[in-house]
Tab-separated table of C-alpha atoms in Angstrom:
chain	number	residue	atom	x	y	z
Z	1	MET	CA	-4.934	-13.394	8.393
Z	2	LEU	CA	-2.257	-14.860	6.199
Z	3	ALA	CA	-4.417	-15.243	3.080
Z	4	ALA	CA	-2.906	-13.921	-0.127
Z	5	LEU	CA	-3.884	-10.492	-1.295
Z	6	VAL	CA	-6.794	-10.406	-3.720
Z	7	ALA	CA	-6.376	-8.312	-6.846
Z	8	THR	CA	-8.403	-5.131	-6.880
Z	9	SER	CA	-9.278	-5.347	-10.572
Z	10	LEU	CA	-12.069	-7.879	-10.230
Z	11	GLY	CA	-14.907	-5.779	-11.569
Z	12	PRO	CA	-18.141	-5.024	-9.738
Z	13	ILE	CA	-19.284	-7.295	-6.945
Z	14	ARG	CA	-22.616	-8.701	-7.991
Z	15	ALA	CA	-25.634	-8.399	-5.760
Z	16	VAL	CA	-27.583	-11.452	-4.688
Z	17	GLY	CA	-28.139	-13.541	-7.820
Z	18	GLN	CA	-30.609	-16.128	-8.971
Z	19	ALA	CA	-28.168	-19.029	-9.280
Z	20	VAL	CA	-29.441	-20.692	-6.121
Z	21	GLU	CA	-32.500	-20.159	-4.008
Z	22	SER	CA	-31.706	-18.424	-0.734
Z	23	PRO	CA	-32.695	-20.342	2.409
Z	24	PRO	CA	-35.865	-19.174	4.099
Z	25	ALA	CA	-35.350	-16.456	6.710
Z	26	SER	CA	-36.443	-18.813	9.516
Z	27	GLY	CA	-33.505	-21.068	8.717
Z	28	THR	CA	-30.699	-18.522	8.733
Z	29	LEU	CA	-28.008	-17.758	11.253
Z	30	ARG	CA	-28.880	-14.070	11.379
Z	31	GLN	CA	-32.463	-14.902	12.324
Z	32	ALA	CA	-31.410	-17.549	14.843
Z	33	ALA	CA	-29.040	-15.129	16.587
Z	34	LYS	CA	-32.082	-12.875	17.152
Z	35	GLY	CA	-30.048	-9.745	17.736
Z	36	ARG	CA	-28.212	-11.195	20.734
Z	37	PHE	CA	-24.959	-10.704	18.849
Z	38	LEU	CA	-23.900	-10.038	15.273
Z	39	ILE	CA	-23.052	-13.111	13.226
Z	40	GLY	CA	-20.947	-12.806	10.135
Z	41	ALA	CA	-18.305	-14.036	7.743
Z	42	ALA	CA	-15.108	-12.816	6.165
Z	43	VAL	CA	-15.333	-12.792	2.386
Z	44	SER	CA	-13.023	-11.728	-0.424
Z	45	ALA	CA	-14.047	-9.578	-3.353
Z	46	ARG	CA	-13.579	-12.633	-5.536
Z	47	GLY	CA	-15.938	-14.583	-3.302
Z	48	LEU	CA	-18.669	-11.967	-3.449
Z	49	ALA	CA	-18.366	-11.923	-7.243
Z	50	ASP	CA	-19.763	-15.483	-7.184
Z	51	PRO	CA	-23.576	-15.125	-7.067
Z	52	ARG	CA	-23.923	-18.352	-5.077
Z	53	VAL	CA	-21.657	-16.994	-2.345
Z	54	ALA	CA	-23.388	-13.611	-2.479
Z	55	ASP	CA	-26.740	-15.335	-1.939
Z	56	LEU	CA	-25.404	-17.305	0.995
Z	57	VAL	CA	-23.767	-14.300	2.655
Z	58	ALA	CA	-26.786	-12.021	2.246
Z	59	ALA	CA	-29.192	-14.641	3.566
Z	60	GLN	CA	-27.197	-15.991	6.492
Z	61	TYR	CA	-25.200	-13.133	7.997
Z	62	ASP	CA	-25.779	-9.636	9.343
Z	63	VAL	CA	-22.152	-8.452	9.442
Z	64	LEU	CA	-19.334	-8.757	6.922
Z	65	THR	CA	-15.547	-8.526	7.091
Z	66	ALA	CA	-13.436	-8.068	3.967
Z	67	GLU	CA	-10.657	-10.663	4.038
Z	68	ASN	CA	-7.950	-8.458	2.564
Z	69	GLU	CA	-9.462	-5.424	0.895
Z	70	PHE	CA	-9.247	-3.084	3.915
Z	71	LYS	CA	-5.662	-3.982	4.815
Z	72	PRO	CA	-2.986	-1.304	4.369
Z	73	ALA	CA	-1.284	-2.982	1.411
Z	74	SER	CA	-4.600	-3.113	-0.449
Z	75	LEU	CA	-5.555	0.510	0.191
Z	76	GLN	CA	-2.247	2.405	0.049
Z	77	ARG	CA	0.476	0.648	-1.908
Z	78	GLN	CA	2.232	3.927	-2.621
Z	79	PRO	CA	2.484	6.853	-0.204
Z	80	GLY	CA	-0.602	9.019	-0.416
Z	81	ARG	CA	-2.215	7.029	-3.254
Z	82	PHE	CA	-5.348	5.424	-1.831
Z	83	GLU	CA	-7.327	2.854	-3.780
Z	84	PHE	CA	-10.809	2.536	-2.281
Z	85	ALA	CA	-12.836	1.199	-5.237
Z	86	THR	CA	-12.859	-2.484	-4.270
Z	87	ALA	CA	-13.378	-1.807	-0.568
Z	88	ASP	CA	-16.240	0.560	-1.433
Z	89	ARG	CA	-18.066	-2.344	-3.066
Z	90	PHE	CA	-18.252	-4.052	0.321
Z	91	VAL	CA	-19.980	-0.934	1.631
Z	92	GLU	CA	-22.434	-1.094	-1.272
Z	93	PHE	CA	-23.127	-4.798	-0.709
Z	94	THR	CA	-23.733	-4.487	3.016
Z	95	ARG	CA	-25.988	-1.479	2.601
Z	96	ALA	CA	-27.996	-3.256	-0.091
Z	97	HIS	CA	-28.617	-6.236	2.174
Z	98	GLY	CA	-29.133	-4.627	5.573
Z	99	MET	CA	-25.772	-5.756	6.931
Z	100	LYS	CA	-23.030	-4.130	8.987
Z	101	LEU	CA	-19.378	-3.947	7.973
Z	102	VAL	CA	-16.181	-4.351	10.015
Z	103	GLY	CA	-12.955	-2.637	8.939
Z	104	HIS	CA	-10.013	-5.064	9.088
Z	105	THR	CA	-7.376	-3.704	9.776
Z	106	LEU	CA	-5.766	-0.267	10.251
Z	107	CYS	CA	-2.370	-1.281	11.654
Z	108	TRP	CA	-0.653	-4.641	11.120
Z	109	HIS	CA	2.902	-5.799	10.640
Z	110	SER	CA	1.842	-8.046	7.749
Z	111	GLN	CA	0.193	-7.075	4.463
Z	112	SER	CA	1.332	-3.499	4.965
Z	113	PRO	CA	3.689	-1.498	2.745
Z	114	PRO	CA	7.149	-1.402	4.334
Z	115	TRP	CA	7.601	2.339	3.774
Z	116	ILE	CA	5.066	3.190	6.510
Z	117	PHE	CA	7.604	2.373	9.222
Z	118	ARG	CA	10.894	1.691	7.400
Z	119	GLY	CA	13.191	3.744	5.227
Z	120	PRO	CA	14.651	2.737	1.852
Z	121	ASP	CA	17.598	1.223	3.719
Z	122	GLY	CA	15.245	-1.073	5.648
Z	123	LYS	CA	15.958	0.631	8.944
Z	124	PRO	CA	13.140	1.924	11.198
Z	125	LEU	CA	11.979	5.442	10.496
Z	126	ALA	CA	12.449	8.098	13.156
Z	127	ARG	CA	9.572	8.172	15.635
Z	128	GLU	CA	7.939	11.356	14.336
Z	129	GLU	CA	8.075	10.168	10.726
Z	130	GLY	CA	6.568	6.799	11.642
Z	131	LEU	CA	3.819	8.511	13.621
Z	132	LYS	CA	3.144	10.853	10.716
Z	133	ASN	CA	2.731	7.928	8.309
Z	134	LEU	CA	0.542	5.960	10.724
Z	135	LYS	CA	-1.721	8.948	11.354
Z	136	ALA	CA	-1.978	9.780	7.665
Z	137	HIS	CA	-3.047	6.232	6.831
Z	138	ILE	CA	-5.601	5.992	9.631
Z	139	ASP	CA	-6.948	9.492	8.988
Z	140	ALA	CA	-7.497	8.739	5.320
Z	141	VAL	CA	-8.901	5.216	5.678
Z	142	ALA	CA	-11.064	5.664	8.775
Z	143	GLY	CA	-12.116	9.054	7.466
Z	144	HIS	CA	-13.148	7.627	4.095
Z	145	PHE	CA	-15.262	4.922	5.744
Z	146	ARG	CA	-16.556	7.096	8.587
Z	147	GLY	CA	-20.162	6.144	9.291
Z	148	LYS	CA	-19.909	3.142	6.961
Z	149	VAL	CA	-18.381	0.566	9.318
Z	150	VAL	CA	-19.575	-0.599	12.720
Z	151	GLY	CA	-16.040	-0.958	14.041
Z	152	TRP	CA	-12.335	-1.214	13.309
Z	153	ASP	CA	-9.707	-3.813	14.083
Z	154	VAL	CA	-7.405	-0.938	14.941
Z	155	VAL	CA	-4.281	-2.975	15.648
Z	156	ASN	CA	-3.831	-6.606	14.651
Z	157	GLU	CA	-1.552	-9.249	16.192
Z	158	ALA	CA	0.795	-6.950	18.118
Z	159	ILE	CA	1.362	-9.201	21.149
Z	160	SER	CA	4.398	-11.467	21.160
Z	161	ASP	CA	4.131	-15.248	21.153
Z	162	ALA	CA	7.397	-15.483	23.108
Z	163	LYS	CA	6.745	-16.393	26.727
Z	164	ASP	CA	8.921	-13.675	28.243
Z	165	GLU	CA	8.170	-10.893	25.744
Z	166	TYR	CA	5.168	-8.571	25.923
Z	167	LEU	CA	4.846	-6.938	22.501
Z	168	ARG	CA	5.914	-8.322	19.146
Z	169	LYS	CA	8.887	-6.457	17.657
Z	170	THR	CA	6.872	-5.077	14.765
Z	171	PRO	CA	8.037	-2.349	12.370
Z	172	GLY	CA	5.618	0.023	14.119
Z	173	LEU	CA	7.146	-0.686	17.523
Z	174	ARG	CA	10.707	-0.364	16.207
Z	175	SER	CA	9.927	2.998	14.617
Z	176	ILE	CA	7.594	4.631	17.135
Z	177	GLY	CA	7.972	2.692	20.369
Z	178	ASP	CA	5.625	0.689	22.580
Z	179	ASP	CA	2.980	3.408	22.485
Z	180	TYR	CA	2.317	2.971	18.745
Z	181	ILE	CA	-0.715	0.867	19.677
Z	182	ALA	CA	-2.189	3.580	21.878
Z	183	ARG	CA	-1.514	6.204	19.230
Z	184	ALA	CA	-3.240	4.075	16.572
Z	185	PHE	CA	-6.347	3.847	18.781
Z	186	GLU	CA	-6.264	7.591	19.384
Z	187	PHE	CA	-5.985	8.305	15.660
Z	188	ALA	CA	-8.832	5.881	14.859
Z	189	HIS	CA	-11.151	7.392	17.462
Z	190	ALA	CA	-10.486	10.901	16.176
Z	191	ALA	CA	-11.087	9.882	12.557
Z	192	ASP	CA	-14.256	7.817	13.198
Z	193	PRO	CA	-15.560	8.639	16.688
Z	194	ASP	CA	-18.762	6.605	16.417
Z	195	ALA	CA	-17.094	3.351	15.326
Z	196	GLU	CA	-16.199	0.661	17.843
Z	197	LEU	CA	-12.481	0.075	18.343
Z	198	TYR	CA	-11.031	-3.435	18.692
Z	199	TYR	CA	-7.678	-5.025	19.387
Z	200	ASN	CA	-7.520	-8.285	17.416
Z	201	ASP	CA	-5.202	-11.282	17.879
Z	202	TYR	CA	-4.891	-15.060	17.624
Z	203	SER	CA	-4.341	-17.552	20.457
Z	204	ASN	CA	-5.477	-15.030	23.066
Z	205	GLU	CA	-7.738	-17.694	24.534
Z	206	ASN	CA	-4.536	-19.319	25.845
Z	207	PRO	CA	-3.425	-18.307	29.373
Z	208	VAL	CA	-0.047	-16.698	28.574
Z	209	LYS	CA	-1.328	-14.574	25.715
Z	210	ARG	CA	-4.547	-13.861	27.607
Z	211	GLU	CA	-2.570	-12.234	30.423
Z	212	LYS	CA	-0.624	-10.124	27.938
Z	213	THR	CA	-3.873	-9.060	26.281
Z	214	ILE	CA	-5.299	-8.052	29.660
Z	215	ARG	CA	-2.100	-6.087	30.282
Z	216	LEU	CA	-2.609	-4.282	26.955
Z	217	VAL	CA	-6.232	-3.445	27.776
Z	218	ARG	CA	-5.155	-2.052	31.139
Z	219	ASP	CA	-2.273	-0.118	29.583
Z	220	LEU	CA	-4.589	1.496	27.045
Z	221	LYS	CA	-7.180	2.395	29.666
Z	222	ALA	CA	-4.488	3.820	31.957
Z	223	LYS	CA	-3.518	6.138	29.109
Z	224	GLY	CA	-7.147	7.197	28.707
Z	225	VAL	CA	-7.390	5.396	25.369
Z	226	ARG	CA	-10.749	4.007	24.357
Z	227	ILE	CA	-10.940	0.289	23.522
Z	228	ASP	CA	-14.361	-1.327	23.116
Z	229	ALA	CA	-13.613	-4.990	22.555
Z	230	VAL	CA	-10.946	-7.641	22.349
Z	231	GLY	CA	-11.071	-9.573	19.100
Z	232	MET	CA	-10.379	-13.277	19.522
Z	233	GLN	CA	-9.590	-14.914	16.215
Z	234	CYS	CA	-10.369	-18.446	17.451
Z	235	HIS	CA	-8.627	-20.496	14.783
Z	236	LEU	CA	-9.372	-23.622	16.777
Z	237	ILE	CA	-8.366	-27.248	16.286
Z	238	LEU	CA	-10.817	-30.117	16.639
Z	239	SER	CA	-8.311	-32.336	18.432
Z	240	ASP	CA	-7.688	-29.698	21.113
Z	241	SER	CA	-10.087	-30.987	23.750
Z	242	ASN	CA	-9.518	-28.072	26.141
Z	243	ALA	CA	-9.951	-25.233	23.630
Z	244	ILE	CA	-13.562	-24.463	24.543
Z	245	ASP	CA	-12.797	-24.351	28.265
Z	246	ARG	CA	-9.941	-21.912	27.623
Z	247	LEU	CA	-12.246	-19.798	25.473
Z	248	ASP	CA	-14.849	-19.725	28.248
Z	249	GLU	CA	-12.266	-18.654	30.820
Z	250	SER	CA	-10.881	-15.972	28.533
Z	251	ILE	CA	-14.244	-14.435	27.698
Z	252	ALA	CA	-14.902	-14.136	31.436
Z	253	ALA	CA	-11.461	-12.600	32.014
Z	254	TYR	CA	-11.866	-9.975	29.290
Z	255	ALA	CA	-15.379	-9.133	30.435
Z	256	ALA	CA	-13.955	-8.515	33.918
Z	257	GLU	CA	-11.738	-5.816	32.361
Z	258	GLY	CA	-14.806	-3.964	31.125
Z	259	VAL	CA	-14.497	-4.749	27.422
Z	260	LYS	CA	-16.682	-6.732	25.049
Z	261	VAL	CA	-15.443	-9.778	23.179
Z	262	ALA	CA	-15.684	-10.327	19.439
Z	263	ILE	CA	-14.901	-13.725	17.965
Z	264	THR	CA	-13.469	-12.411	14.748
Z	265	GLU	CA	-12.004	-15.201	12.613
Z	266	LEU	CA	-13.656	-18.442	13.645
Z	267	ASP	CA	-12.918	-21.814	12.075
Z	268	VAL	CA	-12.338	-25.357	13.355
Z	269	ASP	CA	-9.444	-27.211	11.740
Z	270	VAL	CA	-10.106	-30.957	11.477
Z	271	LEU	CA	-6.637	-31.966	10.212
Z	272	PRO	CA	-3.574	-33.064	12.195
Z	273	ARG	CA	-1.572	-30.120	13.565
Z	274	ARG	CA	1.769	-30.252	15.358
Z	275	GLY	CA	1.548	-26.699	16.676
Z	276	ARG	CA	-1.057	-24.207	17.822
Z	277	GLY	CA	-2.151	-20.762	16.746
Z	278	ALA	CA	-2.098	-18.961	13.425
Z	279	ASP	CA	1.576	-18.097	13.048
Z	280	ILE	CA	3.377	-21.446	12.921
Z	281	GLY	CA	3.865	-22.079	9.211
Z	282	ALA	CA	7.643	-22.376	9.563
Z	283	LEU	CA	7.178	-25.310	11.936
Z	284	GLU	CA	5.019	-27.304	9.527
Z	285	LYS	CA	7.070	-28.488	6.560
Z	286	ASP	CA	4.711	-31.302	5.638
Z	287	GLY	CA	1.734	-33.057	7.141
Z	288	ALA	CA	-0.917	-35.692	6.766
Z	289	ASN	CA	-3.834	-35.130	4.403
Z	290	PRO	CA	-6.236	-37.855	5.536
Z	291	TYR	CA	-9.532	-36.571	4.098
Z	292	LYS	CA	-8.732	-35.960	0.437
Z	293	ASP	CA	-11.773	-37.973	-0.627
Z	294	GLY	CA	-14.261	-36.444	1.794
Z	295	LEU	CA	-14.864	-35.769	5.465
Z	296	PRO	CA	-15.819	-38.956	7.357
Z	297	PRO	CA	-19.267	-38.703	8.992
Z	298	GLU	CA	-17.847	-39.298	12.452
Z	299	VAL	CA	-15.426	-36.380	12.044
Z	300	ALA	CA	-18.201	-34.145	10.755
Z	301	GLU	CA	-20.278	-35.032	13.808
Z	302	ALA	CA	-17.358	-34.383	16.155
Z	303	GLN	CA	-16.902	-30.979	14.538
Z	304	ALA	CA	-20.610	-30.299	14.978
Z	305	ARG	CA	-20.391	-31.086	18.685
Z	306	PHE	CA	-17.351	-28.797	18.976
Z	307	TYR	CA	-19.198	-25.903	17.338
Z	308	ALA	CA	-22.225	-26.534	19.549
Z	309	ARG	CA	-20.110	-26.266	22.694
Z	310	LEU	CA	-18.515	-23.095	21.402
Z	311	PHE	CA	-21.844	-21.373	20.802
Z	312	GLN	CA	-23.075	-22.474	24.212
Z	313	VAL	CA	-20.133	-20.517	25.628
Z	314	VAL	CA	-20.984	-17.521	23.414
Z	315	LEU	CA	-24.512	-17.464	24.852
Z	316	LYS	CA	-23.383	-18.075	28.437
Z	317	ARG	CA	-22.862	-14.382	29.250
Z	318	PRO	CA	-25.508	-12.279	27.502
Z	319	GLY	CA	-24.173	-9.022	26.135
Z	320	VAL	CA	-20.477	-9.909	26.496
Z	321	VAL	CA	-19.810	-11.482	23.093
Z	322	ASN	CA	-21.065	-8.907	20.623
Z	323	ARG	CA	-20.014	-10.626	17.382
Z	324	VAL	CA	-19.086	-14.006	15.928
Z	325	THR	CA	-17.461	-13.916	12.487
Z	326	PHE	CA	-16.424	-17.041	10.582
Z	327	TRP	CA	-13.217	-16.715	8.569
Z	328	GLY	CA	-14.697	-17.725	5.242
Z	329	THR	CA	-17.959	-19.104	3.960
Z	330	GLN	CA	-17.267	-22.599	2.644
Z	331	ASP	CA	-14.625	-25.278	3.055
Z	332	GLY	CA	-13.177	-25.054	-0.440
Z	333	THR	CA	-11.979	-21.472	-0.125
Z	334	SER	CA	-10.743	-21.595	3.475
Z	335	TRP	CA	-7.183	-20.448	4.111
Z	336	LEU	CA	-6.697	-23.687	6.075
Z	337	ASN	CA	-6.417	-25.658	2.841
Z	338	ASN	CA	-2.976	-24.052	2.560
Z	339	PHE	CA	-1.996	-23.384	6.165
Z	340	PRO	CA	0.056	-24.528	7.951
Z	341	VAL	CA	0.664	-27.139	5.244
Z	342	PRO	CA	-0.050	-26.241	1.596
Z	343	ARG	CA	-2.420	-28.168	-0.627
Z	344	ARG	CA	-4.293	-30.111	2.011
Z	345	THR	CA	-8.060	-30.698	1.995
Z	346	ASN	CA	-9.640	-29.129	5.044
Z	347	TYR	CA	-13.231	-28.748	6.260
Z	348	PRO	CA	-13.277	-25.965	8.884
Z	349	LEU	CA	-16.546	-24.130	8.162
Z	350	LEU	CA	-20.327	-24.648	8.211
Z	351	TRP	CA	-20.792	-25.158	4.461
Z	352	ASP	CA	-19.056	-27.726	2.253
Z	353	ARG	CA	-17.498	-27.200	-1.153
Z	354	ALA	CA	-20.881	-27.533	-2.850
Z	355	LEU	CA	-22.311	-24.843	-0.535
Z	356	LYS	CA	-24.406	-27.423	1.273
Z	357	PRO	CA	-24.796	-27.016	5.048
Z	358	LYS	CA	-22.837	-29.485	7.147
Z	359	PRO	CA	-23.796	-31.061	10.473
Z	360	ALA	CA	-21.959	-28.155	12.130
Z	361	PHE	CA	-24.502	-25.719	10.676
Z	362	ALA	CA	-27.397	-27.717	12.120
Z	363	ALA	CA	-25.627	-27.893	15.484
Z	364	VAL	CA	-25.125	-24.117	15.647
Z	365	MET	CA	-28.728	-23.504	14.618
Z	366	ASP	CA	-29.909	-25.907	17.314
Z	367	VAL	CA	-27.960	-24.096	20.047
Z	368	LEU	CA	-29.121	-20.676	18.880
Z	369	GLY	CA	-32.719	-21.847	18.736
Z	370	ARG	CA	-32.913	-23.041	22.311
Z	371	PRO	CA	-34.806	-20.906	24.855
């Protein structure tokens, strides 16, 4: 994700507080999912420090993703100096509330210190030095959290958006070569052999990127590298009428490759968008902000219908989708208020800015509650 890094000096994350009354268990997402798949949210340390958010997260979800606190730039700003205190609080929170935890992410071209793959002159490190740095980071991080996370987003967003290019020209690729992805998976498996291993990306519900993702899965398997699931971020857009059909087709395609599917960063953007995906900020210099004074009921209902269709697809193939994680908890703190256009008022999640459930929440609960 492109959210800004959260400072690590926030103080202890509070446990579930008394500021609001938690919803009854019978009315929560984690109960409605009934163990068919994990359902979760991505939350920042700052978010969990708010007792209202902590209450909501603990009541509604059974798996948690830290928005930024497990990313390389948060854990190892300087070579060999690891800062685990804030990330450890997510472990404490999930253990206290009977939740699972996902590690996001071990290898990414963004929100990572440049020295891992580049020298002081900005040029790529020699292959063996880049591999040494990658292994040292994964060994330390996955080793520290061994047995504490259910799975790792091992490599994030490594596939190119360019039509005729397979892999993104990341610092890791420039230093090590195309096999840096396979090596990252090998290092992660060795450091935390019981954790699930995921490849995570955006727009991989779209045909071109889907085929590249399938190629990556096949490449990894051909090398004897273990990969358990493809993570589909699913930053979807309400006006994209074919998005759910593409998602359905892609889940089936990934399942045919023998991997599970995790929907890892779900939200539904209700605002006008000129482009697609999660990496188009440079294309969006300005944009309309039509809902500054509130989300119109008809738009809220359209969003609810969209979410309902999406969860019908999730349930369509039992055992294939093993997790659905929303990227955020409530509309006011969503990254989409500042992406791809800054300072807009967006409404992409199931709870509004007052932490009241929206029609989308009722729609998801209805789908999950059907026989």
